[in-house]
Short mmCIF file of C-alpha atoms in Angstrom, two decimals:
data_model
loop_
_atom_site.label_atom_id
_atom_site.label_comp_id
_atom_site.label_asym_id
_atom_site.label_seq_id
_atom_site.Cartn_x
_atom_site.Cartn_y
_atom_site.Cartn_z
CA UNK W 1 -133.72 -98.64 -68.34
CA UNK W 2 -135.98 -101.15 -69.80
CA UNK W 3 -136.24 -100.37 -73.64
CA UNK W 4 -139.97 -100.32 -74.49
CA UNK W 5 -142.52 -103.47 -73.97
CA UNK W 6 -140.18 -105.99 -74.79
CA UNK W 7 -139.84 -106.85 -71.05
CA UNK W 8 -143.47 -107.27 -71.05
CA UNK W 9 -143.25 -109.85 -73.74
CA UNK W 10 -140.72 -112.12 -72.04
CA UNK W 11 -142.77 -112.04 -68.64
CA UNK W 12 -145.63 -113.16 -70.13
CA UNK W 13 -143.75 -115.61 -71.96
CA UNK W 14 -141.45 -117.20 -69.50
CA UNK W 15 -143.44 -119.68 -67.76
CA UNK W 16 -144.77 -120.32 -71.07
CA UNK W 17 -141.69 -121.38 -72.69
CA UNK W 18 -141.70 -124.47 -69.83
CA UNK W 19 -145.19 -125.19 -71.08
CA UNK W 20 -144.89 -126.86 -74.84
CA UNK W 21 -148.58 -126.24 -75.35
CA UNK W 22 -150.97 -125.17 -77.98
CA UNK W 23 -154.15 -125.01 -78.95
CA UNK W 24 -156.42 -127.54 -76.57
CA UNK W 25 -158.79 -126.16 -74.37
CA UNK W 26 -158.07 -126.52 -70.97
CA UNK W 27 -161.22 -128.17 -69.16
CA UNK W 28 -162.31 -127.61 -65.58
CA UNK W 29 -161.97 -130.75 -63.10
CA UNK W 30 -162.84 -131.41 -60.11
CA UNK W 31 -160.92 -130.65 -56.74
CA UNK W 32 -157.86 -133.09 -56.15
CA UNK W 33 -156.23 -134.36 -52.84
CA UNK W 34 -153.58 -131.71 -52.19
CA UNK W 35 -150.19 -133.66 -54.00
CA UNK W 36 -147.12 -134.10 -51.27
CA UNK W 37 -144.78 -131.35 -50.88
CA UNK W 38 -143.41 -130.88 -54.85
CA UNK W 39 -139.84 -130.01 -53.87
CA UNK W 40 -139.57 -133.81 -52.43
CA UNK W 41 -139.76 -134.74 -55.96
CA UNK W 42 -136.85 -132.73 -57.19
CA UNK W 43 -133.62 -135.38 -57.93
CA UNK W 44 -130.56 -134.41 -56.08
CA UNK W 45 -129.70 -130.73 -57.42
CA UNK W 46 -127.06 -128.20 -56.80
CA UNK W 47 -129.67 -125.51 -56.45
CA UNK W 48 -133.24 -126.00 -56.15
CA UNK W 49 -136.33 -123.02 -56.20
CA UNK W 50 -139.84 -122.27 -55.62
CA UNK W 51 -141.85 -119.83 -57.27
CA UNK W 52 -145.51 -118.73 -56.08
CA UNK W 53 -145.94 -117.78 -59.46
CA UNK W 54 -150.13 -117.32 -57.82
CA UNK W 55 -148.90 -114.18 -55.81
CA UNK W 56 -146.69 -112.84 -58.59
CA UNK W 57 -149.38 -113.07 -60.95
CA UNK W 58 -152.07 -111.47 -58.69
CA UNK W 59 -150.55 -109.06 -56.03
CA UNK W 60 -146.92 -108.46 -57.33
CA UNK W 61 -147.01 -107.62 -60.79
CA UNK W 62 -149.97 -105.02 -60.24
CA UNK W 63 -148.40 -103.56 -57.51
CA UNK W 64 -144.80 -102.99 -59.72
CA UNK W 65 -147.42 -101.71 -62.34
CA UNK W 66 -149.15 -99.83 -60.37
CA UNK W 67 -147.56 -96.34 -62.52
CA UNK W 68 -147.37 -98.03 -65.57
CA UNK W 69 -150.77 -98.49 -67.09
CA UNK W 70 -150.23 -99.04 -70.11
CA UNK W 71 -147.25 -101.35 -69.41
CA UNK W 72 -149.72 -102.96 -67.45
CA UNK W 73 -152.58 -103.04 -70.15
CA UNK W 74 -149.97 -104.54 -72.45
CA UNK W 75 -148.71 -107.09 -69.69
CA UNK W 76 -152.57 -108.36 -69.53
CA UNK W 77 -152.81 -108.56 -73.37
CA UNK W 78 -150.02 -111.11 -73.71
CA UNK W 79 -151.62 -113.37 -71.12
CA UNK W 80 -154.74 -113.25 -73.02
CA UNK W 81 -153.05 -113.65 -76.57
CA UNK W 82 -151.10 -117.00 -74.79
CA UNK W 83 -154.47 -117.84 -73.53
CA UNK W 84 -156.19 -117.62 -76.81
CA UNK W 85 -153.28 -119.29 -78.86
CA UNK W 86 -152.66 -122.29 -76.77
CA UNK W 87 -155.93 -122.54 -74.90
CA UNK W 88 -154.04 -122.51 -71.45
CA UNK W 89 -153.89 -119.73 -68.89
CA UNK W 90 -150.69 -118.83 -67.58
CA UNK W 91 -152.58 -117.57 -64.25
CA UNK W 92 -153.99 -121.47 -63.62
CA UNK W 93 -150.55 -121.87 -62.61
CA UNK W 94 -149.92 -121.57 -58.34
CA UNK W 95 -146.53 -122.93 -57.98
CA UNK W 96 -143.30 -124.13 -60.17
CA UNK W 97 -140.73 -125.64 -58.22
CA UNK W 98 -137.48 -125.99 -60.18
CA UNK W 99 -133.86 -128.39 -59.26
CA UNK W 100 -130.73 -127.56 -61.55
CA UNK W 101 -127.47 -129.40 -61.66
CA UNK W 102 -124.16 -129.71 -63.39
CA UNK W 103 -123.35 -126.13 -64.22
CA UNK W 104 -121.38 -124.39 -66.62
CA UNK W 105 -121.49 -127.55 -68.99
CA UNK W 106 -119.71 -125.68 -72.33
CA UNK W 107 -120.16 -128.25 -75.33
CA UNK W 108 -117.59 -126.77 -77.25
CA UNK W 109 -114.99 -128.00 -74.31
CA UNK W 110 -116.59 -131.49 -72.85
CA UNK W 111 -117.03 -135.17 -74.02
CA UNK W 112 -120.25 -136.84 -74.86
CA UNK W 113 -120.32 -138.00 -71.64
CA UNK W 114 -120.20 -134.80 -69.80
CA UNK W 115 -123.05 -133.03 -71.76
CA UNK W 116 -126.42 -133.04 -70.61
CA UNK W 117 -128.47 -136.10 -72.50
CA UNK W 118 -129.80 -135.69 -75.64
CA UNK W 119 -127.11 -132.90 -76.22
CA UNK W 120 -124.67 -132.63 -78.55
CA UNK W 121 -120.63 -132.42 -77.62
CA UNK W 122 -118.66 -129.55 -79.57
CA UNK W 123 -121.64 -127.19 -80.12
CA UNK W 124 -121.60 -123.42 -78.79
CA UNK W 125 -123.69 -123.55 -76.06
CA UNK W 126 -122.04 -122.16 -72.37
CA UNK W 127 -123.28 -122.40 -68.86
CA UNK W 128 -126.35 -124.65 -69.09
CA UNK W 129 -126.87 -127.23 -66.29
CA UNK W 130 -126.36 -130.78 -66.80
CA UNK W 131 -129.64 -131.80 -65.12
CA UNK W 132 -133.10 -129.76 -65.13
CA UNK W 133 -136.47 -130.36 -64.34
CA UNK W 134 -139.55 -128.12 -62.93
CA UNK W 135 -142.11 -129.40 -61.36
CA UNK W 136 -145.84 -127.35 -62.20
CA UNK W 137 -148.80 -127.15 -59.85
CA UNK W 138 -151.88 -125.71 -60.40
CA UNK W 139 -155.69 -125.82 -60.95
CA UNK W 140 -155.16 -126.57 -64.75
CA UNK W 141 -155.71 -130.03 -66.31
CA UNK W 142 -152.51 -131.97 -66.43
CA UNK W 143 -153.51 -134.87 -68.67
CA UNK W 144 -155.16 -131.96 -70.91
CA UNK W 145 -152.05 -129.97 -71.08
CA UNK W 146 -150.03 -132.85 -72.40
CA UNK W 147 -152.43 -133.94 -74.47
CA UNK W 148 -151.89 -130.04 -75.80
CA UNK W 149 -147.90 -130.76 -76.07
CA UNK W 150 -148.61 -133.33 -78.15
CA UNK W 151 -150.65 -131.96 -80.62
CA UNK W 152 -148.38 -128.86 -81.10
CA UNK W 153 -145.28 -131.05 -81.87
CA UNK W 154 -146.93 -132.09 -84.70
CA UNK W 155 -146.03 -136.18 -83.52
CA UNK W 156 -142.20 -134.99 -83.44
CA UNK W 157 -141.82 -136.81 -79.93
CA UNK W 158 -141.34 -140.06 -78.73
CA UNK W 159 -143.54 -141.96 -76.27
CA UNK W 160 -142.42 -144.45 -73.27
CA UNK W 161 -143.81 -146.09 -70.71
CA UNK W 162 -141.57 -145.55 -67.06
CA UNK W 163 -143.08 -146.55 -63.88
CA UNK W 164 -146.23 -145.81 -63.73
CA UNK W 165 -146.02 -142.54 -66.01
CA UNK W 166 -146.22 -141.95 -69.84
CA UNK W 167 -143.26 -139.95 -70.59
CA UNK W 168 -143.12 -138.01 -73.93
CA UNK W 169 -139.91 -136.76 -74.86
CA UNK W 170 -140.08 -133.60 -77.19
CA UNK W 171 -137.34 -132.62 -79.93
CA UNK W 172 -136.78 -128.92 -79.26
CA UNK W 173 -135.46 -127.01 -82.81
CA UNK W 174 -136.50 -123.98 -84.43
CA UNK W 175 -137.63 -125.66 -86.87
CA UNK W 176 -140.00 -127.71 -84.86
CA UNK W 177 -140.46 -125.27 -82.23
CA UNK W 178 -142.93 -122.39 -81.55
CA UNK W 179 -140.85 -119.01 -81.52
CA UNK W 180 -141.22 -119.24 -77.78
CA UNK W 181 -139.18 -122.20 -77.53
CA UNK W 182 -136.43 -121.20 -79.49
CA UNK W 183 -134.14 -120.60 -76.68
CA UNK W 184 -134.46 -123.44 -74.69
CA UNK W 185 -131.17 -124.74 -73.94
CA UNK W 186 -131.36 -128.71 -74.59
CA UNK W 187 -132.06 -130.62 -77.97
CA UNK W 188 -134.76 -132.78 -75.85
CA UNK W 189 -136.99 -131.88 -73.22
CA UNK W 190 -139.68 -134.54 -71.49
CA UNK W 191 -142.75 -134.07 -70.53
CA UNK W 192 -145.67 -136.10 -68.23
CA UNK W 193 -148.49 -135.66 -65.87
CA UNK W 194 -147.64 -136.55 -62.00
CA UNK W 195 -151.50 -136.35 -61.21
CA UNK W 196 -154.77 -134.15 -61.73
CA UNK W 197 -153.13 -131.06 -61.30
CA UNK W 198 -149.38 -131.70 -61.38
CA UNK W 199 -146.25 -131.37 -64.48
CA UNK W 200 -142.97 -132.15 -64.88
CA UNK W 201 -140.63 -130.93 -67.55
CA UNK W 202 -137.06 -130.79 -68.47
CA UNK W 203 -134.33 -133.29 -69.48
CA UNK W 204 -135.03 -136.49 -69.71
CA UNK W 205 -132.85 -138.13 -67.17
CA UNK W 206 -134.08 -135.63 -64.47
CA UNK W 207 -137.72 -136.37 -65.23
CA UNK W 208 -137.69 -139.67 -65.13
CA UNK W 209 -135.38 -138.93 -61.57
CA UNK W 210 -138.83 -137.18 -60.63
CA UNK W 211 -141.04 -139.70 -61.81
CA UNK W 212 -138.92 -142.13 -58.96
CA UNK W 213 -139.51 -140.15 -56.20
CA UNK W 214 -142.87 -139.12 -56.52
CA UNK W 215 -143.68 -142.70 -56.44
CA UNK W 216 -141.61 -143.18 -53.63
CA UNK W 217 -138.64 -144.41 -54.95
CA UNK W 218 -135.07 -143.06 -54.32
CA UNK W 219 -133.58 -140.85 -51.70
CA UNK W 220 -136.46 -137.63 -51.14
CA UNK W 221 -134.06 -136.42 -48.55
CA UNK W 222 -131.56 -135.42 -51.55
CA UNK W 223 -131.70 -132.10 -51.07
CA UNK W 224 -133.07 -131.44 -47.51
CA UNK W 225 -130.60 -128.40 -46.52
CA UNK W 226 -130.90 -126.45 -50.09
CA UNK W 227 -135.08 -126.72 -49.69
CA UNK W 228 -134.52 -126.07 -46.08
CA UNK W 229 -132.94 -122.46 -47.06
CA UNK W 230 -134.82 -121.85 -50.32
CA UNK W 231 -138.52 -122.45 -47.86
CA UNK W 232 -136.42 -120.39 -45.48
CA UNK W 233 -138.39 -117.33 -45.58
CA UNK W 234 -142.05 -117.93 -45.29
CA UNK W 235 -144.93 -117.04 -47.97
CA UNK W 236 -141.40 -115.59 -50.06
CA UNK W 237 -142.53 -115.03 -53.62
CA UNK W 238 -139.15 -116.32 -54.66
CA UNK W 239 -136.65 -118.51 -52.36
CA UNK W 240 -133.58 -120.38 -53.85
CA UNK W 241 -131.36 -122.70 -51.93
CA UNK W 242 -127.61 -123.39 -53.92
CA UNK W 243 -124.54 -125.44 -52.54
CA UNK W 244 -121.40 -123.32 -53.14
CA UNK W 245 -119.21 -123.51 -56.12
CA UNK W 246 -122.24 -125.12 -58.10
CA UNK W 247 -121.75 -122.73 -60.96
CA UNK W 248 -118.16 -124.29 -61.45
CA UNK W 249 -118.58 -127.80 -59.99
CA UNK W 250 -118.62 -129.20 -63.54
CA UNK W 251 -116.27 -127.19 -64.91
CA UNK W 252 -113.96 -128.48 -62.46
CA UNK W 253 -114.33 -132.02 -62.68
CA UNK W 254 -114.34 -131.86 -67.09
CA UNK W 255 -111.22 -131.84 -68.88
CA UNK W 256 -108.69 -128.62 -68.49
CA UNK W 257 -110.51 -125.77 -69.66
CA UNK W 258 -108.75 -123.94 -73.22
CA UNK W 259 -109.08 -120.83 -70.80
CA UNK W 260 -109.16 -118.82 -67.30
CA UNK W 261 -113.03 -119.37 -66.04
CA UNK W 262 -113.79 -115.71 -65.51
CA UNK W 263 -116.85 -116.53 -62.83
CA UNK W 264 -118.48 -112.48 -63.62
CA UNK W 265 -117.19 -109.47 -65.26
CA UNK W 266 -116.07 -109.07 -61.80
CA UNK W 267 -113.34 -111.41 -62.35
CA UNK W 268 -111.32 -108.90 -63.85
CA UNK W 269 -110.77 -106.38 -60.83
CA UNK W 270 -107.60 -106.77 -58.63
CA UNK W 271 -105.82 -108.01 -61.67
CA UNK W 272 -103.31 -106.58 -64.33
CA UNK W 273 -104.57 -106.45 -67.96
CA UNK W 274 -101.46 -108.45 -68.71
CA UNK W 275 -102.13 -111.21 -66.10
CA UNK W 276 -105.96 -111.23 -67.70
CA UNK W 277 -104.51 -111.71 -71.03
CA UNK W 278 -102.58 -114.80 -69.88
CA UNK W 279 -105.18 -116.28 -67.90
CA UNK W 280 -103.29 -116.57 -64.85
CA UNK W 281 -103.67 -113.50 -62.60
CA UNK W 282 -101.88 -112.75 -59.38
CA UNK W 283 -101.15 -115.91 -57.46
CA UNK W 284 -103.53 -117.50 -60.09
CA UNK W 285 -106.97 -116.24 -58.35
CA UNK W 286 -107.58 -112.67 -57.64
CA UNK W 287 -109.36 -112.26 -54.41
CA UNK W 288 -112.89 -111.68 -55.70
CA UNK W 289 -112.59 -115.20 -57.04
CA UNK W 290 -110.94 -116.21 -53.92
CA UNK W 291 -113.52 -115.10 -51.91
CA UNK W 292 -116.15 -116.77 -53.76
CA UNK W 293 -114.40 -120.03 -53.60
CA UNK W 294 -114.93 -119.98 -49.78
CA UNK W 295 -118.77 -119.59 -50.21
CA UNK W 296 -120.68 -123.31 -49.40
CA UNK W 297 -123.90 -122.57 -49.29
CA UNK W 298 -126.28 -119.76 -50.53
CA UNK W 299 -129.95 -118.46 -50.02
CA UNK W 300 -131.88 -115.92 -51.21
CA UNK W 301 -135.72 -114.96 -51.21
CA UNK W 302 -137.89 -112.09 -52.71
CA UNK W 303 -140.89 -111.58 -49.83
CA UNK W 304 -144.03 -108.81 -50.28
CA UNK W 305 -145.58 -107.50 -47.59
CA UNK W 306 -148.52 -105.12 -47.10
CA UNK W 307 -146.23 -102.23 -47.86
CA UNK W 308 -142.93 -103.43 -48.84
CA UNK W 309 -140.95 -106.20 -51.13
CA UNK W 310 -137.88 -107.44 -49.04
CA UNK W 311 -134.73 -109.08 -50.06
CA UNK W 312 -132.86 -111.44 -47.86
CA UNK W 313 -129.01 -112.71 -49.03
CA UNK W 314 -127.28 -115.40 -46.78
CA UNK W 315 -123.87 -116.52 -47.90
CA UNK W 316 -122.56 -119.64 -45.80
CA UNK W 317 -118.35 -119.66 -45.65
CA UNK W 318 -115.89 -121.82 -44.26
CA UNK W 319 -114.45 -118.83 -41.90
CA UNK W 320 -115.72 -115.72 -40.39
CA UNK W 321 -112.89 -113.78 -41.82
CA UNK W 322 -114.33 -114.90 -45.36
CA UNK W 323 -117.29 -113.19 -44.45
CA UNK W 324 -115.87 -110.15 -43.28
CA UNK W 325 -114.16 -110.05 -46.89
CA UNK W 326 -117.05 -110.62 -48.85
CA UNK W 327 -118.72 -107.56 -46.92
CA UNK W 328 -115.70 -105.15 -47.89
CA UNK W 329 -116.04 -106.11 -51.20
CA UNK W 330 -119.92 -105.50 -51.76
CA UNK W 331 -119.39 -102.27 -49.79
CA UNK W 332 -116.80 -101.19 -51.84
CA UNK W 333 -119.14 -101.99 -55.16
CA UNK W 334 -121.95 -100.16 -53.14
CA UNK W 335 -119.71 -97.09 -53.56
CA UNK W 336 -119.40 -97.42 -56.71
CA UNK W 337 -123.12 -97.48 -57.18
CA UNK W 338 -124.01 -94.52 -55.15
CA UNK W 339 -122.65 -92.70 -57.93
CA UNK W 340 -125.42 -93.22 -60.17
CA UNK W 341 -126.86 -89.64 -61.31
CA UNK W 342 -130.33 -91.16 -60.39
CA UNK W 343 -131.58 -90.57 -57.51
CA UNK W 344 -134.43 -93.44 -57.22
CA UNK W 345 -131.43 -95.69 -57.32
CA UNK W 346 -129.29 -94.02 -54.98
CA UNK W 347 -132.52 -94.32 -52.17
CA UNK W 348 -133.28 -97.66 -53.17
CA UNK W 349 -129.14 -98.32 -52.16
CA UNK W 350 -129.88 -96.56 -49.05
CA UNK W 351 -131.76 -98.92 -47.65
CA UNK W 352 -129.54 -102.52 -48.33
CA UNK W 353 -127.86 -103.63 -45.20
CA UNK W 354 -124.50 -105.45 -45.46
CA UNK W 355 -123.30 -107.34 -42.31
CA UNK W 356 -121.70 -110.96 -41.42
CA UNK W 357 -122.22 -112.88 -38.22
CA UNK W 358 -119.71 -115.60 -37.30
CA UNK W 359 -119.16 -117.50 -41.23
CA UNK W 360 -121.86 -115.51 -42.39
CA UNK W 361 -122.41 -113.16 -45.32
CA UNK W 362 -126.26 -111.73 -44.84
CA UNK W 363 -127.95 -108.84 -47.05
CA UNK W 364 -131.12 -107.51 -46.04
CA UNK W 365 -133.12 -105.19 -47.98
CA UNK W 366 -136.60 -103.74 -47.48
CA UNK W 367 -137.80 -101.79 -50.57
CA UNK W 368 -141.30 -99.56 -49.69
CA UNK W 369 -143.53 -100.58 -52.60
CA UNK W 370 -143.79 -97.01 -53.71
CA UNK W 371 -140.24 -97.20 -54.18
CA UNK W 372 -139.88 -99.89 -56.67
CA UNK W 373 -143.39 -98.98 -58.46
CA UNK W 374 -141.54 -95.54 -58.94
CA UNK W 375 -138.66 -97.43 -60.91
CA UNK W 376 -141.41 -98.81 -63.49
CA UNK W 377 -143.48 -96.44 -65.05
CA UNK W 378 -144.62 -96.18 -68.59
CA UNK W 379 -142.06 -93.66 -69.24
CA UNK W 380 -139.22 -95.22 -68.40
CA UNK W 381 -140.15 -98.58 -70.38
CA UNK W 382 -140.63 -95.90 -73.49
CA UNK W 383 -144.47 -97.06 -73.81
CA UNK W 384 -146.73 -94.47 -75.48
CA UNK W 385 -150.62 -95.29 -75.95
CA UNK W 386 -151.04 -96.51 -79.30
CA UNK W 387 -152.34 -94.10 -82.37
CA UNK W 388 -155.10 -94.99 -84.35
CA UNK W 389 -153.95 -95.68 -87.98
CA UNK W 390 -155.96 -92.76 -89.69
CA UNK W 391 -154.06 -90.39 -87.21
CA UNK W 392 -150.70 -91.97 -87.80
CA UNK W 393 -150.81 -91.90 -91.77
CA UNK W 394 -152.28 -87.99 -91.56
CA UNK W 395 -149.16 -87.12 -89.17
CA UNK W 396 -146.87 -88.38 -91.81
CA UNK W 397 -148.31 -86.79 -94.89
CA UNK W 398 -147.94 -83.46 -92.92
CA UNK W 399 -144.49 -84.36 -92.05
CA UNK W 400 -143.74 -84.89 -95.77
CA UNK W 401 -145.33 -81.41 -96.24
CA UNK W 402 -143.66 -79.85 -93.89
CA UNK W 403 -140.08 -81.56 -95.19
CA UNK W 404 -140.95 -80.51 -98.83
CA UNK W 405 -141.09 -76.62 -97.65
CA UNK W 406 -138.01 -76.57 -95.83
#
């Protein structure tokens, strides 16, 4: 299970760390013309999402919390502290939309030219896209907020004028960085206002990608059939659209790797320990990786209804027969789950379908809110109601007493 409030932490946290803010209060402005669709704006991506980080905030997070209290209490806390640090609220955001390129760039295996810009060749860092950028809607004050970024770098950035955007270009380090930073992936990260109510950050060849199209310039078709399937399930609180193979496209196309690319722990099964050990398996692949080779497109969204969160999992192959296979195989690791002692898990199993149709891999889930809010309660997240400091140092002087007359 979740080990105490440390989950808390990073959820309030993690659209913070793509928010380089501090403190600079965050001013009310009038209504703005609704901005185009933000996704258009995304450069061409291998996988491209939408949060509606509005309905997490409000609806799903209370109703997960719904047994947890003081998990809940504590969740509310860190938005406030983040508000009162950095003078932005976290729930001013509606929407992030996020495009993602290049996978499984390892520095410690690729040329300067295959790292992502502003990163540095030969330096232990593994699976981070080439390209990134997010795109941040909301009722906040853009030209505020960056104003913000800028006074918490300290004037570590660099300025520049592209199109008709000023683009400031941030040195992440933990040096330089607030502790909430420290694990973003990239040396550099940009920043800018598209309009009233509109961001964009991440690297700076992707934002200044973004800046193009939202002005009309380049190709906003890019990624038509990855939005199509990530805005494939309407009002979903999460929906991702990813072209298959995009976690090993890069790796791929780089030099040799040192290496067997073990895609998950999963990688291992169907293979001897020797064959592992020598990186070359049985007839080089095993068939989990085979099977996942055949994959070309993928979508998945996380929907809430009145009642119920669903889960939807569409896996596009080259043959039905590929399908087929990858439904064996998650049936067979569905078995293997069932055996969990707890019994919450084994009913939340009950209810995931597993099916193809034609080249189709689909996984449909419908999880009754009670359900998951049953999974989350202060108990299992090890919270306990905080003592008051008089009652804490008078149960340890009588543990002390107690000790001393044993």
């Amino acid at each position: 299970m979740i080990k105490k409030s440390r989950m808390l932490h990073l959820l309030a946290t993690l659209l913070f760390c793509l928010l380089p803010v501090s403190v600079a209060a965050q001013e009310a402005v009038a209504s703005a013309p609704q901005p185009t669709e933000p996704m258009l704006a995304l450069p061409p991506s291998d996988m491209v999402m939408t949060i509606d980080v509005r309905r997490i905030m409000d609806e799903a997070v209370p109703r997960i919390l719904v047994n947890a209290p003081l998990a809940r209490a504590r969740f509310n806390a860190e938005l406030e502290k983040v508000r009162a640090k950095s003078g932005f609220d976290l729930r001013s955001i509606d929407r992030i939309v996020v495009g993602m390129g290049d996978f499984n760039v390892n520095l410690g295996n690729t040329t300067a030219a295959a790292a992502p810009e502003g990163a540095t060749p030969n330096k232990a860092q593994n699976n981070m896209p080439g390209k990134f950028v997010a795109i941040v809607t909301g009722s906040f004050n853009a030209p505020v907020l960056v104003a913000a970024a800028r006074l918490v770098s300290g004037g570590k950035y660099k300025e520049e004028r592209y199109a008709q955007s000023t683009l400031y270009t941030f040195v992440i380090d933990k040096a330089a960085a607030p502790e909430a930073f420290s694990a973003v992936p990239a040396p550099e990260i940009s920043l800018t206002s598209l309009d009233a109510h509109t961001i964009v950050i991440g690297f700076p060849g992707s934002v200044r990608a973004a800046i193009d199209l939202h002005s009309g310039q380049g190709l906003s078709a890019a990624n038509a059939d990855l939005i199509s399937m990530a805005n494939n399930t309407r009002g979903a609180l999460v929906g991702v659209g990813a072209a298959g193979g995009a976690v090993t496209k890069r790796q791929a196309s780089a030099a040799p790797p040192a290496k067997k690319l073990e895609l998950t722990p999963l990688d291992n099964l169907g293979s001897t320990d020797a064959a592992n050990a020598s990186g070359t398996g049985s007839g080089t692949e095993n068939e989990i990786t085979k099977a996942l080779a055949a994959v070309r497109q993928v979508f998945f969204s996380v929907g809430m209804a009145d009642t119920h969160f669903n889960v939807r999992v569409v896996a596009r192959t080259e043959q039905s027969s590929q399908a087929q296979e990858l439904v064996s195989m998650l049936e067979a690791l569905r078995g293997f789950a069932e055996s969990a002692k707890d019994p919450k898990v084994r009913k939340m199993l009950d209810v995931v379908k597993v099916f193809s149709e034609n080249n189709e891999l689909l996984v449909n889930a419908e999880f009754a809110q009670a359900d998951v809010a049953s999974l989350v309660t202060d108990k299992d997240l090890k919270m306990t109601a905080a003592r008051p400091a008089a009652a804490s140092r008078s149960a340890k002087r009588t543990a002390v007493r107690r000790r001393r007359r044993g």
